[in-house]
Amino acid sequence: MKKVLIANRGEIAVRIIRACRDLGIQTVAIYSEGDKDALHTQIADEAYCVGPTLSKDSYLNIPNILSIATSTGCDGVHPGYGFLAENADFAELCEACQLKFIGPSYQSIQKMGIKDVAKAEMIKANVPVVPGSDGLMKDVSEAKKIAKKIGYPVIIKATAGGGGKGIRVARDEKELETGFRMTEQEAQTAFGNGGLYMEKFIENFRHIEIQIVGDSYGNVIHLGERDCTIQRRMQKLVEEAPSPILDDETRREMGNAAVRAAKAVNYENAGTIEFIYDLNDNKFYFMEMNTR
């Protein structure tokens, strides 16, 4: 690979540019009109305006980004994180334009990016999942039936959610009715997908993440865990490694489960498997995967 377009801005773009420089790879930066003097535009070999200041018109403008990448003779596109990093359509279009998407395949992003689909894949791979709905729920009536079966409290989740959005806890039927409508509306507005699923809410827990790396030959390894339990409004504040709560056996089982999860979707590149560890019964369950 000789030339890479960085489809991002800020510190992650700067870090990618510096890494490429160390590897002898030329870099092409993109910027919005509001970022024309940003550091990443100054240290890249080339820099081009991709659109107006608003992200939806610039850093999320797929046609403009791909046009710049192809016209400048790039071999690959590095999405960084955020923006288009977990966008399966973008990854697929990069491939169609004969550009290497520096990340997982679009097929892996599709499978793991939609949470109810990811959960189904994990069940097939013998990775433990939290008890809950079998796929998406049709309406609040179905949600009530499922909640009655698994018991309150429950947690309502948007299948396309992320970043702490599209998620609510319900402790009784009244909260479920209100939470279902609010979460559905929020998910539709934020992600363009109002699909919801439900899980049993585990109250006494630790949030554990396993970093994995896969190659294009089907090999996957994990790089240990980090404890991300300390959060505010579903956003992580502190990450601690190794987790002080896990014993050696659980740590080994969780690492093996993360590797199985990644292999199940033929995962390539770096990614993160998130688990919730129930302190009441000392069991862990798959939550989601970050395909970046």
PDB file of N, CA and C in Angstrom, residues 112-180:
ATOM      1  N   MET A 112     -22.353  -7.766  12.787  1.00  0.00           N
ATOM      2  CA  MET A 112     -22.138  -7.367  14.174  1.00  0.00           C
ATOM      3  C   MET A 112     -22.629  -5.959  14.483  1.00  0.00           C
ATOM      4  N   GLY A 113     -22.883  -5.170  13.456  1.00  0.00           N
ATOM      5  CA  GLY A 113     -23.327  -3.798  13.682  1.00  0.00           C
ATOM      6  C   GLY A 113     -24.791  -3.689  14.062  1.00  0.00           C
ATOM      7  N   ILE A 114     -25.613  -4.636  13.621  1.00  0.00           N
ATOM      8  CA  ILE A 114     -27.024  -4.671  13.999  1.00  0.00           C
ATOM      9  C   ILE A 114     -27.158  -5.645  15.155  1.00  0.00           C
ATOM     10  N   LYS A 115     -27.545  -5.115  16.308  1.00  0.00           N
ATOM     11  CA  LYS A 115     -27.358  -5.856  17.557  1.00  0.00           C
ATOM     12  C   LYS A 115     -28.192  -7.131  17.668  1.00  0.00           C
ATOM     13  N   ASP A 116     -29.418  -7.132  17.137  1.00  0.00           N
ATOM     14  CA  ASP A 116     -30.199  -8.368  17.242  1.00  0.00           C
ATOM     15  C   ASP A 116     -29.623  -9.449  16.324  1.00  0.00           C
ATOM     16  N   VAL A 117     -29.051  -9.024  15.182  1.00  0.00           N
ATOM     17  CA  VAL A 117     -28.389  -9.977  14.275  1.00  0.00           C
ATOM     18  C   VAL A 117     -27.131 -10.526  14.941  1.00  0.00           C
ATOM     19  N   ALA A 118     -26.372  -9.631  15.591  1.00  0.00           N
ATOM     20  CA  ALA A 118     -25.160 -10.054  16.278  1.00  0.00           C
ATOM     21  C   ALA A 118     -25.471 -11.071  17.365  1.00  0.00           C
ATOM     22  N   LYS A 119     -26.549 -10.833  18.091  1.00  0.00           N
ATOM     23  CA  LYS A 119     -26.934 -11.757  19.166  1.00  0.00           C
ATOM     24  C   LYS A 119     -27.243 -13.147  18.608  1.00  0.00           C
ATOM     25  N   ALA A 120     -27.934 -13.187  17.470  1.00  0.00           N
ATOM     26  CA  ALA A 120     -28.248 -14.466  16.832  1.00  0.00           C
ATOM     27  C   ALA A 120     -26.971 -15.185  16.393  1.00  0.00           C
ATOM     28  N   GLU A 121     -26.009 -14.419  15.879  1.00  0.00           N
ATOM     29  CA  GLU A 121     -24.739 -15.015  15.467  1.00  0.00           C
ATOM     30  C   GLU A 121     -23.996 -15.592  16.668  1.00  0.00           C
ATOM     31  N   MET A 122     -24.082 -14.905  17.793  1.00  0.00           N
ATOM     32  CA  MET A 122     -23.388 -15.374  19.000  1.00  0.00           C
ATOM     33  C   MET A 122     -23.999 -16.659  19.537  1.00  0.00           C
ATOM     34  N   ILE A 123     -25.304 -16.773  19.455  1.00  0.00           N
ATOM     35  CA  ILE A 123     -25.973 -17.997  19.896  1.00  0.00           C
ATOM     36  C   ILE A 123     -25.483 -19.182  19.074  1.00  0.00           C
ATOM     37  N   LYS A 124     -25.351 -18.967  17.759  1.00  0.00           N
ATOM     38  CA  LYS A 124     -24.851 -20.031  16.880  1.00  0.00           C
ATOM     39  C   LYS A 124     -23.402 -20.392  17.190  1.00  0.00           C
ATOM     40  N   ALA A 125     -22.632 -19.407  17.682  1.00  0.00           N
ATOM     41  CA  ALA A 125     -21.220 -19.635  17.985  1.00  0.00           C
ATOM     42  C   ALA A 125     -20.990 -20.115  19.411  1.00  0.00           C
ATOM     43  N   ASN A 126     -22.085 -20.390  20.123  1.00  0.00           N
ATOM     44  CA  ASN A 126     -21.993 -20.880  21.502  1.00  0.00           C
ATOM     45  C   ASN A 126     -21.340 -19.861  22.430  1.00  0.00           C
ATOM     46  N   VAL A 127     -21.628 -18.588  22.178  1.00  0.00           N
ATOM     47  CA  VAL A 127     -21.197 -17.513  23.064  1.00  0.00           C
ATOM     48  C   VAL A 127     -22.399 -17.121  23.923  1.00  0.00           C
ATOM     49  N   PRO A 128     -22.279 -17.097  25.249  1.00  0.00           N
ATOM     50  CA  PRO A 128     -23.449 -16.816  26.103  1.00  0.00           C
ATOM     51  C   PRO A 128     -24.021 -15.422  25.882  1.00  0.00           C
ATOM     52  N   VAL A 129     -25.343 -15.341  25.821  1.00  0.00           N
ATOM     53  CA  VAL A 129     -26.030 -14.066  25.644  1.00  0.00           C
ATOM     54  C   VAL A 129     -27.046 -13.873  26.768  1.00  0.00           C
ATOM     55  N   VAL A 130     -27.408 -12.612  27.026  1.00  0.00           N
ATOM     56  CA  VAL A 130     -28.365 -12.301  28.078  1.00  0.00           C
ATOM     57  C   VAL A 130     -29.757 -12.763  27.643  1.00  0.00           C
ATOM     58  N   PRO A 131     -30.516 -13.412  28.548  1.00  0.00           N
ATOM     59  CA  PRO A 131     -31.894 -13.804  28.209  1.00  0.00           C
ATOM     60  C   PRO A 131     -32.717 -12.594  27.774  1.00  0.00           C
ATOM     61  N   GLY A 132     -33.557 -12.792  26.745  1.00  0.00           N
ATOM     62  CA  GLY A 132     -34.367 -11.673  26.257  1.00  0.00           C
ATOM     63  C   GLY A 132     -35.199 -12.052  25.064  1.00  0.00           C
ATOM     64  N   SER A 133     -35.536 -11.057  24.261  1.00  0.00           N
ATOM     65  CA  SER A 133     -36.388 -11.280  23.091  1.00  0.00           C
ATOM     66  C   SER A 133     -35.635 -12.059  22.021  1.00  0.00           C
ATOM     67  N   ASP A 134     -36.391 -12.787  21.222  1.00  0.00           N
ATOM     68  CA  ASP A 134     -35.827 -13.533  20.108  1.00  0.00           C
ATOM     69  C   ASP A 134     -35.908 -12.646  18.871  1.00  0.00           C
ATOM     70  N   GLY A 135     -34.922 -11.772  18.713  1.00  0.00           N
ATOM     71  CA  GLY A 135     -34.958 -10.806  17.613  1.00  0.00           C
ATOM     72  C   GLY A 135     -35.698  -9.541  18.005  1.00  0.00           C
ATOM     73  N   LEU A 136     -36.156  -8.790  16.994  1.00  0.00           N
ATOM     74  CA  LEU A 136     -36.825  -7.511  17.240  1.00  0.00           C
ATOM     75  C   LEU A 136     -38.260  -7.728  17.709  1.00  0.00           C
ATOM     76  N   MET A 137     -38.750  -6.767  18.487  1.00  0.00           N
ATOM     77  CA  MET A 137     -40.124  -6.822  18.988  1.00  0.00           C
ATOM     78  C   MET A 137     -41.042  -6.046  18.050  1.00  0.00           C
ATOM     79  N   LYS A 138     -42.231  -6.603  17.811  1.00  0.00           N
ATOM     80  CA  LYS A 138     -43.179  -5.961  16.888  1.00  0.00           C
ATOM     81  C   LYS A 138     -43.815  -4.723  17.495  1.00  0.00           C
ATOM     82  N   ASP A 139     -44.168  -4.809  18.762  1.00  0.00           N
ATOM     83  CA  ASP A 139     -44.876  -3.702  19.411  1.00  0.00           C
ATOM     84  C   ASP A 139     -44.767  -3.836  20.922  1.00  0.00           C
ATOM     85  N   VAL A 140     -45.394  -2.884  21.631  1.00  0.00           N
ATOM     86  CA  VAL A 140     -45.298  -2.875  23.086  1.00  0.00           C
ATOM     87  C   VAL A 140     -46.021  -4.066  23.715  1.00  0.00           C
ATOM     88  N   SER A 141     -47.041  -4.586  23.034  1.00  0.00           N
ATOM     89  CA  SER A 141     -47.752  -5.753  23.558  1.00  0.00           C
ATOM     90  C   SER A 141     -46.827  -6.962  23.628  1.00  0.00           C
ATOM     91  N   GLU A 142     -46.041  -7.158  22.567  1.00  0.00           N
ATOM     92  CA  GLU A 142     -45.072  -8.252  22.571  1.00  0.00           C
ATOM     93  C   GLU A 142     -44.018  -8.019  23.648  1.00  0.00           C
ATOM     94  N   ALA A 143     -43.609  -6.766  23.805  1.00  0.00           N
ATOM     95  CA  ALA A 143     -42.614  -6.434  24.825  1.00  0.00           C
ATOM     96  C   ALA A 143     -43.114  -6.813  26.217  1.00  0.00           C
ATOM     97  N   LYS A 144     -44.392  -6.567  26.482  1.00  0.00           N
ATOM     98  CA  LYS A 144     -44.969  -6.905  27.791  1.00  0.00           C
ATOM     99  C   LYS A 144     -44.933  -8.409  28.042  1.00  0.00           C
ATOM    100  N   LYS A 145     -45.235  -9.183  27.009  1.00  0.00           N
ATOM    101  CA  LYS A 145     -45.226 -10.641  27.144  1.00  0.00           C
ATOM    102  C   LYS A 145     -43.813 -11.157  27.457  1.00  0.00           C
ATOM    103  N   ILE A 146     -42.828 -10.584  26.757  1.00  0.00           N
ATOM    104  CA  ILE A 146     -41.447 -11.022  26.966  1.00  0.00           C
ATOM    105  C   ILE A 146     -40.978 -10.629  28.369  1.00  0.00           C
ATOM    106  N   ALA A 147     -41.330  -9.408  28.790  1.00  0.00           N
ATOM    107  CA  ALA A 147     -40.929  -8.934  30.120  1.00  0.00           C
ATOM    108  C   ALA A 147     -41.531  -9.812  31.211  1.00  0.00           C
ATOM    109  N   LYS A 148     -42.766 -10.222  31.005  1.00  0.00           N
ATOM    110  CA  LYS A 148     -43.431 -11.088  31.986  1.00  0.00           C
ATOM    111  C   LYS A 148     -42.721 -12.434  32.069  1.00  0.00           C
ATOM    112  N   LYS A 149     -42.228 -12.906  30.925  1.00  0.00           N
ATOM    113  CA  LYS A 149     -41.559 -14.210  30.873  1.00  0.00           C
ATOM    114  C   LYS A 149     -40.186 -14.179  31.547  1.00  0.00           C
ATOM    115  N   ILE A 150     -39.383 -13.140  31.258  1.00  0.00           N
ATOM    116  CA  ILE A 150     -38.013 -13.105  31.788  1.00  0.00           C
ATOM    117  C   ILE A 150     -37.936 -12.380  33.127  1.00  0.00           C
ATOM    118  N   GLY A 151     -38.963 -11.591  33.455  1.00  0.00           N
ATOM    119  CA  GLY A 151     -39.009 -10.902  34.734  1.00  0.00           C
ATOM    120  C   GLY A 151     -38.392  -9.512  34.696  1.00  0.00           C
ATOM    121  N   TYR A 152     -38.996  -8.599  35.439  1.00  0.00           N
ATOM    122  CA  TYR A 152     -38.460  -7.241  35.566  1.00  0.00           C
ATOM    123  C   TYR A 152     -37.312  -7.235  36.575  1.00  0.00           C
ATOM    124  N   PRO A 153     -36.402  -6.254  36.453  1.00  0.00           N
ATOM    125  CA  PRO A 153     -36.334  -5.188  35.463  1.00  0.00           C
ATOM    126  C   PRO A 153     -35.796  -5.697  34.123  1.00  0.00           C
ATOM    127  N   VAL A 154     -36.141  -4.968  33.055  1.00  0.00           N
ATOM    128  CA  VAL A 154     -35.660  -5.297  31.715  1.00  0.00           C
ATOM    129  C   VAL A 154     -34.997  -4.056  31.130  1.00  0.00           C
ATOM    130  N   ILE A 155     -34.247  -4.275  30.075  1.00  0.00           N
ATOM    131  CA  ILE A 155     -33.606  -3.158  29.393  1.00  0.00           C
ATOM    132  C   ILE A 155     -34.007  -3.187  27.921  1.00  0.00           C
ATOM    133  N   ILE A 156     -34.506  -2.064  27.430  1.00  0.00           N
ATOM    134  CA  ILE A 156     -34.946  -1.915  26.042  1.00  0.00           C
ATOM    135  C   ILE A 156     -33.780  -1.320  25.250  1.00  0.00           C
ATOM    136  N   LYS A 157     -33.444  -1.945  24.133  1.00  0.00           N
ATOM    137  CA  LYS A 157     -32.290  -1.496  23.359  1.00  0.00           C
ATOM    138  C   LYS A 157     -32.642  -1.309  21.887  1.00  0.00           C
ATOM    139  N   ALA A 158     -32.105  -0.256  21.306  1.00  0.00           N
ATOM    140  CA  ALA A 158     -32.238  -0.041  19.866  1.00  0.00           C
ATOM    141  C   ALA A 158     -31.245  -0.932  19.140  1.00  0.00           C
ATOM    142  N   THR A 159     -31.693  -1.643  18.126  1.00  0.00           N
ATOM    143  CA  THR A 159     -30.806  -2.563  17.415  1.00  0.00           C
ATOM    144  C   THR A 159     -29.686  -1.835  16.687  1.00  0.00           C
ATOM    145  N   ALA A 160     -29.913  -0.562  16.324  1.00  0.00           N
ATOM    146  CA  ALA A 160     -28.879   0.221  15.643  1.00  0.00           C
ATOM    147  C   ALA A 160     -28.228   1.224  16.581  1.00  0.00           C
ATOM    148  N   GLY A 161     -28.485   1.072  17.894  1.00  0.00           N
ATOM    149  CA  GLY A 161     -28.035   2.061  18.868  1.00  0.00           C
ATOM    150  C   GLY A 161     -26.544   2.041  19.136  1.00  0.00           C
ATOM    151  N   GLY A 162     -26.113   3.041  19.898  1.00  0.00           N
ATOM    152  CA  GLY A 162     -24.711   3.168  20.269  1.00  0.00           C
ATOM    153  C   GLY A 162     -24.477   4.495  20.952  1.00  0.00           C
ATOM    154  N   GLY A 163     -23.344   4.610  21.634  1.00  0.00           N
ATOM    155  CA  GLY A 163     -22.997   5.870  22.282  1.00  0.00           C
ATOM    156  C   GLY A 163     -23.921   6.251  23.418  1.00  0.00           C
ATOM    157  N   GLY A 164     -24.573   5.250  24.026  1.00  0.00           N
ATOM    158  CA  GLY A 164     -25.463   5.543  25.145  1.00  0.00           C
ATOM    159  C   GLY A 164     -26.863   5.955  24.735  1.00  0.00           C
ATOM    160  N   LYS A 165     -27.128   6.014  23.429  1.00  0.00           N
ATOM    161  CA  LYS A 165     -28.458   6.389  22.944  1.00  0.00           C
ATOM    162  C   LYS A 165     -29.264   5.132  22.603  1.00  0.00           C
ATOM    163  N   GLY A 166     -30.598   5.275  22.682  1.00  0.00           N
ATOM    164  CA  GLY A 166     -31.462   4.155  22.317  1.00  0.00           C
ATOM    165  C   GLY A 166     -31.432   3.030  23.315  1.00  0.00           C
ATOM    166  N   ILE A 167     -31.450   3.374  24.605  1.00  0.00           N
ATOM    167  CA  ILE A 167     -31.396   2.335  25.639  1.00  0.00           C
ATOM    168  C   ILE A 167     -32.089   2.846  26.905  1.00  0.00           C
ATOM    169  N   ARG A 168     -33.009   2.032  27.447  1.00  0.00           N
ATOM    170  CA  ARG A 168     -33.742   2.417  28.657  1.00  0.00           C
ATOM    171  C   ARG A 168     -34.070   1.205  29.504  1.00  0.00           C
ATOM    172  N   VAL A 169     -34.081   1.434  30.808  1.00  0.00           N
ATOM    173  CA  VAL A 169     -34.424   0.385  31.768  1.00  0.00           C
ATOM    174  C   VAL A 169     -35.883   0.562  32.174  1.00  0.00           C
ATOM    175  N   ALA A 170     -36.621  -0.548  32.270  1.00  0.00           N
ATOM    176  CA  ALA A 170     -38.013  -0.538  32.745  1.00  0.00           C
ATOM    177  C   ALA A 170     -38.132  -1.500  33.912  1.00  0.00           C
ATOM    178  N   ARG A 171     -38.686  -1.005  35.014  1.00  0.00           N
ATOM    179  CA  ARG A 171     -38.809  -1.825  36.220  1.00  0.00           C
ATOM    180  C   ARG A 171     -40.215  -2.355  36.439  1.00  0.00           C
ATOM    181  N   ASP A 172     -41.156  -1.877  35.646  1.00  0.00           N
ATOM    182  CA  ASP A 172     -42.518  -2.388  35.723  1.00  0.00           C
ATOM    183  C   ASP A 172     -43.206  -2.132  34.386  1.00  0.00           C
ATOM    184  N   GLU A 173     -44.459  -2.555  34.280  1.00  0.00           N
ATOM    185  CA  GLU A 173     -45.175  -2.464  32.999  1.00  0.00           C
ATOM    186  C   GLU A 173     -45.400  -1.022  32.566  1.00  0.00           C
ATOM    187  N   LYS A 174     -45.661  -0.141  33.513  1.00  0.00           N
ATOM    188  CA  LYS A 174     -45.886   1.262  33.167  1.00  0.00           C
ATOM    189  C   LYS A 174     -44.619   1.876  32.576  1.00  0.00           C
ATOM    190  N   GLU A 175     -43.477   1.623  33.205  1.00  0.00           N
ATOM    191  CA  GLU A 175     -42.215   2.134  32.674  1.00  0.00           C
ATOM    192  C   GLU A 175     -41.899   1.509  31.326  1.00  0.00           C
ATOM    193  N   LEU A 176     -42.310   0.263  31.127  1.00  0.00           N
ATOM    194  CA  LEU A 176     -42.070  -0.405  29.851  1.00  0.00           C
ATOM    195  C   LEU A 176     -42.853   0.278  28.735  1.00  0.00           C
ATOM    196  N   GLU A 177     -44.097   0.596  28.970  1.00  0.00           N
ATOM    197  CA  GLU A 177     -44.922   1.263  27.967  1.00  0.00           C
ATOM    198  C   GLU A 177     -44.308   2.599  27.557  1.00  0.00           C
ATOM    199  N   THR A 178     -43.945   3.404  28.561  1.00  0.00           N
ATOM    200  CA  THR A 178     -43.351   4.718  28.281  1.00  0.00           C
ATOM    201  C   THR A 178     -41.981   4.573  27.624  1.00  0.00           C
ATOM    202  N   GLY A 179     -41.160   3.689  28.183  1.00  0.00           N
ATOM    203  CA  GLY A 179     -39.807   3.508  27.679  1.00  0.00           C
ATOM    204  C   GLY A 179     -39.765   2.969  26.268  1.00  0.00           C
ATOM    205  N   PHE A 180     -40.682   2.089  25.942  1.00  0.00           N
ATOM    206  CA  PHE A 180     -40.735   1.521  24.597  1.00  0.00           C
ATOM    207  C   PHE A 180     -40.955   2.625  23.564  1.00  0.00           C
TER     208      PHE A 180
END
